[in-house]
Short mmCIF file of C-alpha atoms in Angstrom, two decimals:
data_model
loop_
_atom_site.label_atom_id
_atom_site.label_comp_id
_atom_site.label_asym_id
_atom_site.label_seq_id
_atom_site.Cartn_x
_atom_site.Cartn_y
_atom_site.Cartn_z
CA MET A 1 106.09 178.61 185.62
CA LYS A 2 107.54 175.09 185.62
CA SER A 3 110.51 174.24 187.80
CA ILE A 4 113.62 173.24 185.89
CA GLY A 5 116.44 170.82 186.64
CA PHE A 6 119.69 171.25 184.73
CA VAL A 7 122.33 168.51 184.62
CA GLY A 8 125.73 169.22 183.08
CA LEU A 9 127.36 172.60 183.69
CA GLY A 10 130.25 172.53 181.25
CA THR A 11 131.22 175.02 178.55
CA MET A 12 127.66 175.14 177.19
CA GLY A 13 125.51 174.02 180.11
CA ALA A 14 126.57 176.63 182.66
CA PRO A 15 125.62 179.68 180.54
CA MET A 16 122.39 177.97 179.43
CA ALA A 17 121.36 177.40 183.05
CA ALA A 18 122.37 180.97 183.90
CA ASN A 19 120.06 182.30 181.18
CA LEU A 20 117.14 180.34 182.64
CA LEU A 21 117.80 181.95 186.02
CA LYS A 22 117.93 185.38 184.41
CA LYS A 23 114.52 184.74 182.80
CA GLY A 24 112.98 184.01 186.19
CA TYR A 25 112.83 180.21 186.14
CA SER A 26 113.31 178.21 189.31
CA VAL A 27 116.39 176.09 188.54
CA THR A 28 117.99 173.19 190.38
CA VAL A 29 121.39 172.10 189.08
CA TYR A 30 123.62 169.06 189.30
CA ASN A 31 127.19 168.66 188.09
CA ARG A 32 129.85 166.07 188.90
CA ASN A 33 132.24 168.97 189.61
CA ILE A 34 130.51 170.60 192.56
CA GLY A 35 132.47 173.83 192.05
CA LYS A 36 130.54 174.59 188.87
CA ALA A 37 127.24 173.93 190.62
CA ASN A 38 128.22 176.35 193.39
CA GLU A 39 128.85 179.07 190.79
CA LEU A 40 125.22 178.71 189.64
CA SER A 41 124.10 178.65 193.27
CA GLU A 42 125.47 182.17 193.62
CA LEU A 43 123.08 183.20 190.81
CA GLY A 44 120.10 181.71 192.65
CA ALA A 45 120.05 178.03 191.67
CA ASP A 46 119.40 175.20 194.10
CA VAL A 47 121.98 172.40 194.06
CA ALA A 48 121.05 168.69 194.03
CA ASN A 49 123.36 165.95 195.29
CA THR A 50 122.45 163.46 192.54
CA PRO A 51 120.57 163.44 189.22
CA ARG A 52 117.96 161.22 190.89
CA GLU A 53 117.38 163.77 193.65
CA LEU A 54 117.12 166.53 191.03
CA ALA A 55 114.58 164.58 188.94
CA LYS A 56 112.31 164.08 191.95
CA SER A 57 112.13 167.80 192.73
CA VAL A 58 111.44 169.44 189.33
CA ASP A 59 108.94 169.40 186.44
CA VAL A 60 111.39 169.48 183.51
CA ILE A 61 114.91 168.02 183.39
CA ILE A 62 117.41 169.43 180.86
CA THR A 63 120.69 167.63 180.23
CA MET A 64 123.80 168.90 178.45
CA ILE A 65 126.38 166.12 178.68
CA SER A 66 129.50 165.40 176.63
CA ASN A 67 128.99 161.88 175.24
CA ASP A 68 126.94 158.67 175.17
CA LYS A 69 128.80 157.08 178.07
CA ALA A 70 128.23 160.05 180.36
CA ILE A 71 124.58 160.37 179.30
CA THR A 72 124.01 156.68 180.04
CA GLU A 73 125.42 157.11 183.55
CA VAL A 74 123.39 160.27 184.23
CA TYR A 75 120.10 158.65 183.12
CA TYR A 76 120.56 154.96 183.94
CA GLY A 77 122.96 154.95 186.90
CA GLU A 78 121.84 153.92 190.38
CA ASN A 79 121.36 157.60 191.22
CA GLY A 80 120.31 158.47 187.66
CA ILE A 81 117.44 160.54 186.37
CA LEU A 82 115.19 157.63 185.37
CA ASN A 83 115.18 156.31 188.93
CA GLY A 84 113.86 159.65 190.16
CA LEU A 85 111.00 160.08 187.69
CA THR A 86 107.33 160.27 188.48
CA PRO A 87 104.63 160.36 185.73
CA SER A 88 104.17 163.46 183.54
CA LYS A 89 107.71 164.79 183.85
CA VAL A 90 109.56 165.95 180.75
CA MET A 91 113.22 165.39 179.85
CA ILE A 92 114.98 167.52 177.25
CA ASP A 93 118.44 166.38 176.19
CA CYS A 94 120.52 169.06 174.49
CA SER A 95 123.65 166.88 174.20
CA THR A 96 125.13 165.59 170.96
CA ILE A 97 124.69 161.83 171.24
CA SER A 98 123.87 158.91 168.96
CA PRO A 99 120.33 158.83 167.55
CA ASP A 100 119.93 155.25 168.81
CA LEU A 101 120.54 156.36 172.39
CA SER A 102 118.07 159.25 171.97
CA ARG A 103 115.42 156.80 170.76
CA LYS A 104 116.11 154.46 173.67
CA LEU A 105 115.74 157.31 176.15
CA GLY A 106 112.44 158.26 174.52
CA SER A 107 111.16 154.70 174.76
CA ASP A 108 112.18 154.31 178.41
CA ALA A 109 110.59 157.67 179.25
CA ARG A 110 107.26 156.55 177.76
CA GLU A 111 107.35 153.40 179.89
CA ARG A 112 107.42 155.71 182.91
CA TYR A 113 104.59 157.87 181.50
CA CYS A 114 107.00 160.74 180.87
CA ASP A 115 108.08 162.62 177.75
CA PHE A 116 111.51 162.95 176.17
CA ILE A 117 112.73 165.49 173.61
CA ASP A 118 116.10 165.18 171.90
CA SER A 119 117.01 168.80 171.22
CA PRO A 120 120.71 169.39 170.55
CA VAL A 121 121.85 172.91 169.73
CA THR A 122 123.88 174.78 167.17
CA GLY A 123 126.18 177.50 168.38
CA SER A 124 129.23 177.32 170.61
CA LYS A 125 130.08 179.03 173.89
CA PRO A 126 129.43 182.64 172.74
CA ALA A 127 125.91 181.70 171.55
CA ALA A 128 125.23 179.89 174.83
CA ILE A 129 126.23 183.01 176.75
CA GLU A 130 124.21 185.35 174.52
CA GLY A 131 121.17 183.07 174.56
CA SER A 132 121.18 182.80 170.78
CA LEU A 133 121.34 179.02 170.40
CA LEU A 134 119.22 177.22 167.81
CA PHE A 135 117.44 174.07 169.06
CA MET A 136 116.71 171.17 166.70
CA ALA A 137 113.99 169.07 168.29
CA GLY A 138 112.84 165.50 167.88
CA GLY A 139 109.93 163.86 169.70
CA ASP A 140 106.22 164.49 170.14
CA SER A 141 105.39 167.73 168.30
CA ILE A 142 102.83 168.78 170.92
CA VAL A 143 105.34 168.35 173.76
CA VAL A 144 107.95 170.32 171.82
CA GLU A 145 105.49 173.15 171.25
CA GLN A 146 104.53 173.18 174.93
CA HIS A 147 108.18 173.77 175.84
CA ARG A 148 109.09 176.19 173.08
CA ASP A 149 109.13 179.20 175.43
CA LEU A 150 111.46 177.36 177.81
CA LEU A 151 113.93 176.64 175.02
CA LEU A 152 113.67 180.19 173.71
CA ALA A 153 114.79 181.41 177.14
CA MET A 154 118.15 179.96 176.12
CA GLY A 155 118.06 180.47 172.35
CA ARG A 156 116.71 182.26 169.31
CA ASP A 157 114.79 179.52 167.53
CA VAL A 158 113.37 176.02 167.90
CA ILE A 159 113.03 173.88 164.77
CA TYR A 160 110.88 170.75 165.00
CA LEU A 161 112.25 167.92 162.85
CA GLY A 162 110.15 164.83 163.50
CA PRO A 163 110.02 161.79 165.78
CA GLN A 164 112.50 160.73 168.46
CA GLY A 165 116.10 160.81 167.27
CA SER A 166 115.50 163.39 164.53
CA GLY A 167 117.21 166.15 166.47
CA SER A 168 120.27 163.97 167.06
CA VAL A 169 120.49 163.05 163.36
CA ALA A 170 120.23 166.71 162.36
CA LYS A 171 122.98 167.68 164.82
CA LEU A 172 125.38 165.07 163.45
CA ALA A 173 124.67 166.11 159.86
CA HIS A 174 125.21 169.74 160.88
CA ASN A 175 128.48 169.06 162.68
CA THR A 176 129.74 167.07 159.71
CA ILE A 177 129.53 170.32 157.75
CA VAL A 178 131.14 172.26 160.60
CA GLY A 179 134.10 169.88 160.77
CA ILE A 180 134.65 169.91 157.01
CA ASN A 181 134.38 173.72 156.92
CA ALA A 182 136.85 174.10 159.78
CA VAL A 183 139.48 171.94 158.07
CA GLY A 184 138.89 173.75 154.77
CA LEU A 185 139.32 177.14 156.44
CA ILE A 186 142.60 176.17 158.10
CA GLU A 187 143.91 174.51 154.96
CA GLY A 188 143.11 177.55 152.81
CA MET A 189 144.69 179.93 155.33
CA SER A 190 147.77 177.68 155.37
CA ILE A 191 148.12 177.91 151.59
CA ALA A 192 148.01 181.69 151.76
CA ALA A 193 150.40 181.83 154.72
CA LYS A 194 152.95 179.54 153.07
CA ASN A 195 153.00 181.94 150.12
CA GLY A 196 153.76 184.85 152.48
CA MET A 197 150.30 186.40 152.37
CA ASP A 198 149.08 188.58 155.24
CA ALA A 199 146.59 186.43 157.15
CA SER A 200 144.30 189.30 158.17
CA ALA A 201 144.05 190.51 154.59
CA PHE A 202 143.29 187.00 153.38
CA LEU A 203 140.63 186.56 156.07
CA ARG A 204 138.90 189.67 154.70
CA ILE A 205 138.83 187.98 151.30
CA ILE A 206 137.33 184.83 152.82
CA ASN A 207 134.60 186.70 154.65
CA GLY A 208 133.81 188.82 151.62
CA GLY A 209 133.66 186.02 149.07
CA GLY A 210 132.19 182.62 148.35
CA ALA A 211 134.33 181.00 151.06
CA ALA A 212 132.54 182.94 153.79
CA SER A 213 131.22 180.70 156.59
CA LYS A 214 130.36 180.71 160.26
CA GLN A 215 133.63 178.91 160.89
CA ALA A 216 135.57 181.70 159.19
CA GLU A 217 133.66 184.22 161.29
CA LEU A 218 134.23 182.38 164.57
CA LYS A 219 137.67 180.85 164.06
CA GLY A 220 139.55 182.96 161.51
CA GLN A 221 140.80 185.61 163.92
CA LYS A 222 141.39 183.00 166.65
CA ILE A 223 143.77 181.19 164.29
CA ILE A 224 145.62 184.39 163.44
CA ASP A 225 145.91 185.36 167.12
CA ARG A 226 146.71 181.78 168.20
CA ASP A 227 143.85 182.05 170.67
CA PHE A 228 142.86 178.43 171.19
CA SER A 229 140.71 179.03 174.27
CA VAL A 230 137.73 176.69 174.06
CA GLN A 231 134.53 177.65 172.31
CA PHE A 232 134.07 174.07 171.11
CA SER A 233 136.89 171.64 171.80
CA LEU A 234 138.79 169.64 169.21
CA GLU A 235 138.09 166.49 171.22
CA LEU A 236 134.33 167.06 171.12
CA MET A 237 134.41 167.77 167.38
CA LEU A 238 136.24 164.48 166.85
CA LYS A 239 133.64 162.72 169.01
CA ASP A 240 130.79 164.17 166.93
CA LEU A 241 132.45 163.21 163.65
CA GLY A 242 132.90 159.69 165.02
CA LEU A 243 129.17 159.51 165.81
CA SER A 244 128.41 160.83 162.33
CA THR A 245 130.64 158.16 160.80
CA ALA A 246 128.76 155.44 162.71
CA LEU A 247 125.44 156.89 161.56
CA THR A 248 126.46 157.10 157.91
CA HIS A 249 127.70 153.49 158.03
CA GLN A 250 124.25 152.47 159.26
CA LEU A 251 122.65 154.46 156.44
CA GLY A 252 125.08 153.18 153.83
CA ILE A 253 126.18 156.65 152.72
CA PRO A 254 129.72 157.13 151.32
CA THR A 255 131.29 160.13 153.08
CA PRO A 256 134.83 160.79 151.79
CA MET A 257 134.86 164.40 153.03
CA LEU A 258 133.64 163.40 156.50
CA ASP A 259 136.35 160.73 156.63
CA ALA A 260 139.07 163.20 155.64
CA ALA A 261 137.92 165.80 158.19
CA LYS A 262 137.64 163.21 160.97
CA ASN A 263 141.12 161.95 160.33
CA MET A 264 142.56 165.47 160.45
CA PHE A 265 141.00 165.91 163.89
CA GLN A 266 142.40 162.51 164.87
CA ILE A 267 145.86 163.85 164.02
CA GLY A 268 145.14 166.94 166.13
CA GLN A 269 143.98 164.78 169.04
CA ALA A 270 147.05 162.54 168.80
CA ALA A 271 149.27 165.61 168.81
CA GLY A 272 147.83 166.68 172.17
CA TYR A 273 145.35 169.42 171.17
CA GLY A 274 142.13 167.68 172.23
CA ASP A 275 141.43 169.99 175.17
CA SER A 276 141.96 173.12 173.07
CA ASP A 277 139.49 174.77 170.73
CA LEU A 278 138.96 172.93 167.44
CA SER A 279 140.81 175.78 165.71
CA ALA A 280 143.99 174.42 167.38
CA LEU A 281 144.12 172.07 164.39
CA ALA A 282 146.00 175.01 162.84
CA ASN A 283 149.03 173.86 164.85
CA ILE A 284 149.29 170.76 162.67
CA TYR A 285 149.19 172.75 159.45
CA GLU A 286 151.69 175.27 160.84
CA SER A 287 154.13 172.44 161.54
CA TRP A 288 153.71 171.30 157.93
CA ILE A 289 154.15 174.71 156.29
CA GLY A 290 157.00 175.75 158.59
CA LYS A 291 155.52 178.97 159.95
CA ARG A 292 152.64 180.46 161.90
CA ILE A 293 149.59 181.37 159.87
CA GLY A 294 149.44 184.80 161.50
CA GLU A 295 153.06 185.72 160.82
CA THR A 296 153.53 188.90 158.82
CA ASN A 297 156.99 188.13 157.49
CA ILE A 298 157.19 186.42 154.12
CA ALA A 299 160.07 184.10 154.98
CA PRO A 300 159.20 181.13 157.22
CA ALA A 301 160.37 181.58 160.81
CA TYR A 302 162.23 178.27 160.67
CA PRO A 303 162.74 177.52 156.96
CA MET A 304 162.94 173.95 155.79
CA GLN A 305 165.76 173.94 153.25
CA GLN A 306 165.58 171.43 150.47
CA GLN A 307 168.74 169.33 150.60
CA SER A 308 169.90 166.15 148.94
CA ASP A 309 170.17 162.95 150.98
CA SER A 310 173.97 163.04 150.73
CA GLU A 311 174.08 166.62 152.07
CA ARG A 312 171.71 165.74 154.90
CA ARG A 313 173.77 162.68 155.91
CA LYS A 314 176.88 164.88 156.18
CA LYS A 315 175.38 166.70 159.15
CA THR A 316 176.80 165.70 162.52
CA ARG A 317 174.63 163.18 164.31
CA LEU A 318 174.56 162.01 167.90
CA PRO A 319 174.24 158.25 168.51
CA LEU A 320 171.03 157.58 170.44
CA ASN A 321 168.72 154.73 171.39
CA ILE A 322 165.75 156.45 173.05
CA PRO A 323 162.42 154.57 173.19
CA ILE A 324 159.42 156.37 171.69
CA MET A 325 155.84 155.70 170.65
CA MET A 326 154.65 156.77 167.19
CA SER A 327 151.16 157.44 165.86
CA ILE A 328 151.26 156.41 162.21
CA TYR A 329 148.81 157.70 159.60
CA GLN A 330 148.52 156.13 156.15
CA TRP A 331 145.95 155.64 153.43
CA GLU A 332 144.26 152.24 153.47
CA GLN A 333 141.99 152.95 150.55
CA GLU A 334 140.78 155.97 148.69
CA GLY A 335 138.79 158.24 150.97
CA SER A 336 139.83 156.64 154.27
CA PHE A 337 142.63 157.23 156.72
CA ALA A 338 143.69 154.93 159.55
CA GLY A 339 145.92 155.57 162.56
CA GLN A 340 148.10 152.99 164.34
CA SER A 341 150.44 153.28 167.31
CA VAL A 342 153.80 151.48 167.18
CA THR A 343 156.90 151.43 169.35
CA GLY A 344 160.28 152.51 168.07
CA TYR A 345 163.53 154.27 168.89
CA LEU A 346 165.00 157.68 168.27
CA MET A 347 168.41 156.76 166.88
CA ASP A 348 170.00 159.97 165.59
CA LEU A 349 169.53 163.74 165.70
CA SER A 350 170.75 166.44 163.34
CA GLU A 351 170.05 170.14 162.94
CA ASP A 352 166.98 169.63 160.81
CA GLY A 353 165.89 166.05 161.28
CA ILE A 354 165.91 162.79 163.19
CA GLN A 355 166.36 159.11 162.46
CA LEU A 356 163.82 156.65 163.83
CA GLU A 357 163.96 152.87 163.93
CA THR A 358 161.07 150.41 164.17
CA GLN A 359 159.96 147.03 162.90
CA MET A 360 156.95 148.67 161.22
CA PRO A 361 157.32 149.15 157.43
CA LEU A 362 156.35 152.71 156.48
CA ALA A 363 156.47 154.75 153.28
CA GLN A 364 158.24 157.92 152.23
CA ASP A 365 156.30 161.19 152.70
CA MET A 366 154.08 159.72 155.41
CA PHE A 367 153.59 161.77 158.58
CA VAL A 368 154.21 160.35 162.04
CA ILE A 369 153.50 161.87 165.44
CA ILE A 370 156.27 161.07 167.91
CA HIS A 371 155.41 160.58 171.59
CA PHE A 372 158.31 160.61 174.05
CA LEU A 373 158.55 159.07 177.51
CA GLN A 374 156.68 161.04 180.16
CA GLU A 375 159.99 161.83 181.89
CA SER A 376 160.99 163.99 178.90
CA GLU A 377 158.14 166.48 179.45
CA LEU A 378 158.17 166.90 175.66
CA PRO A 379 154.98 167.45 173.66
CA PRO A 380 154.16 165.17 170.70
CA MET A 381 156.12 166.16 167.58
CA THR A 382 155.13 165.79 163.94
CA ALA A 383 157.69 164.53 161.42
CA ARG A 384 157.63 163.63 157.72
CA ILE A 385 159.48 160.54 156.48
CA ILE A 386 161.98 161.57 153.79
CA ARG A 387 164.21 158.48 153.64
CA VAL A 388 163.67 154.75 154.22
CA GLU A 389 166.40 152.15 154.84
CA LYS A 390 165.99 148.44 155.74
CA ASN A 391 168.49 146.77 158.05
CA LYS A 392 167.74 143.07 158.67
CA ASP A 393 164.36 142.99 160.42
CA MET A 394 164.38 146.70 161.32
CA PHE A 395 163.53 149.79 159.29
CA LYS A 396 165.33 153.12 159.66
CA TYR A 397 163.55 156.32 158.73
CA GLY A 398 165.09 159.70 158.13
CA CYS A 399 162.50 162.27 159.16
CA MET A 400 162.11 166.03 158.79
CA LEU A 401 160.78 167.59 162.00
CA SER A 402 158.20 169.74 160.18
CA ALA A 403 159.54 173.12 161.30
CA LEU A 404 159.64 172.38 165.01
CA PRO A 405 159.29 175.61 167.04
CA LEU A 406 162.65 176.77 168.34
CA TYR A 407 161.82 176.36 172.03
CA GLN A 408 160.71 172.75 171.45
CA HIS A 409 163.85 172.03 169.47
CA LEU A 410 165.88 173.26 172.45
CA GLN A 411 163.80 171.11 174.82
CA LEU A 412 164.48 168.08 172.62
CA LYS A 413 168.23 168.73 172.59
CA GLU A 414 168.28 169.17 176.37
CA TYR A 415 166.43 165.89 176.85
CA ILE A 416 168.81 164.05 174.54
CA GLU A 417 171.80 165.50 176.37
CA ARG A 418 170.36 164.30 179.70
CA LYS A 419 169.77 160.80 178.32
CA SER A 420 173.22 160.66 176.73
CA SER A 421 174.98 161.75 179.92
CA HIS A 422 173.19 159.07 181.95
CA GLU A 423 174.18 156.42 179.47
#
């Protein structure tokens, strides 16, 4: 039985390496965070000090790394894998990276008389734990077949797709569908929730009808329970959709649905949910509809009353001049969405809204994500522009706070009171 080296012990890598140990393989691990490597050591793994050291001591090297930059460092760094290779070794990369980088790794492996397989996986953390991942493999078909049993020790199937880079292309195409499905699921659940529908009952309809999907199966109950513990992070989904966008630009394929999904995850990332599960995108929709998707009451928890501009201006406001940063999202052309960060000021506060001021011209009904100074300890807040006024070279925007949760509204008021008292 061949000795295995495993580099990258994150959400997916750690349970994959653990399954190899359970199947009787000799496994040496490396991870930048030594604590994770020590956890595998308790299961019987040897621990290497560098990827180079690991590559010297094993027959097959498996990598599961987060992005192109990290993969480049692990393979090409001074203490990287390529500097520890001897002829006839095999590298299997299970990461989701650009096809161009996969092809480059394959070419550089051949120059060292070694083999490289790009074999990313489908399935998130639960599948990695259960050993039910599906591997999509690109490279030499004979080499893939020779290592099928090794991959099946961590998964349920291995699908050969063609030459180097084919696995990476398949993974990006697959995750394009995943991202679009996830946004569609959350958007549909938001429509039902806004109308007062019981979320659990509606999820049964989804799973029993034409809208059924793996995303509904994996994420539907998490959204209802507000369980955003990571199976697959929002940040990683955004990274994959970015890679897919770059690939489709190379191929010359119009992708309006990919663009829309990617930009929704950009909003989620800008709002501070990158480290949470991708289902945390529900937070954005909940701020827009004014209630939690899993609420059972028909009335929104914090209703957004429709009022005229004159009625809204009658509300008591506090004079402010607090610096902020805003992430602005607007349509540039049909099918594309672009974000831009601009500086501004929080000028006024009322019961249901705020007034912002900036030199940036914006449009009514646009959404902005407001970032406060670090001293405030406030999370980013989403607001919708409902009124626009021009004053010399500045623009003032009346904004609805998109049903800000009560505790955050109190935090905002406390921060404003602190700033006002100091001034």
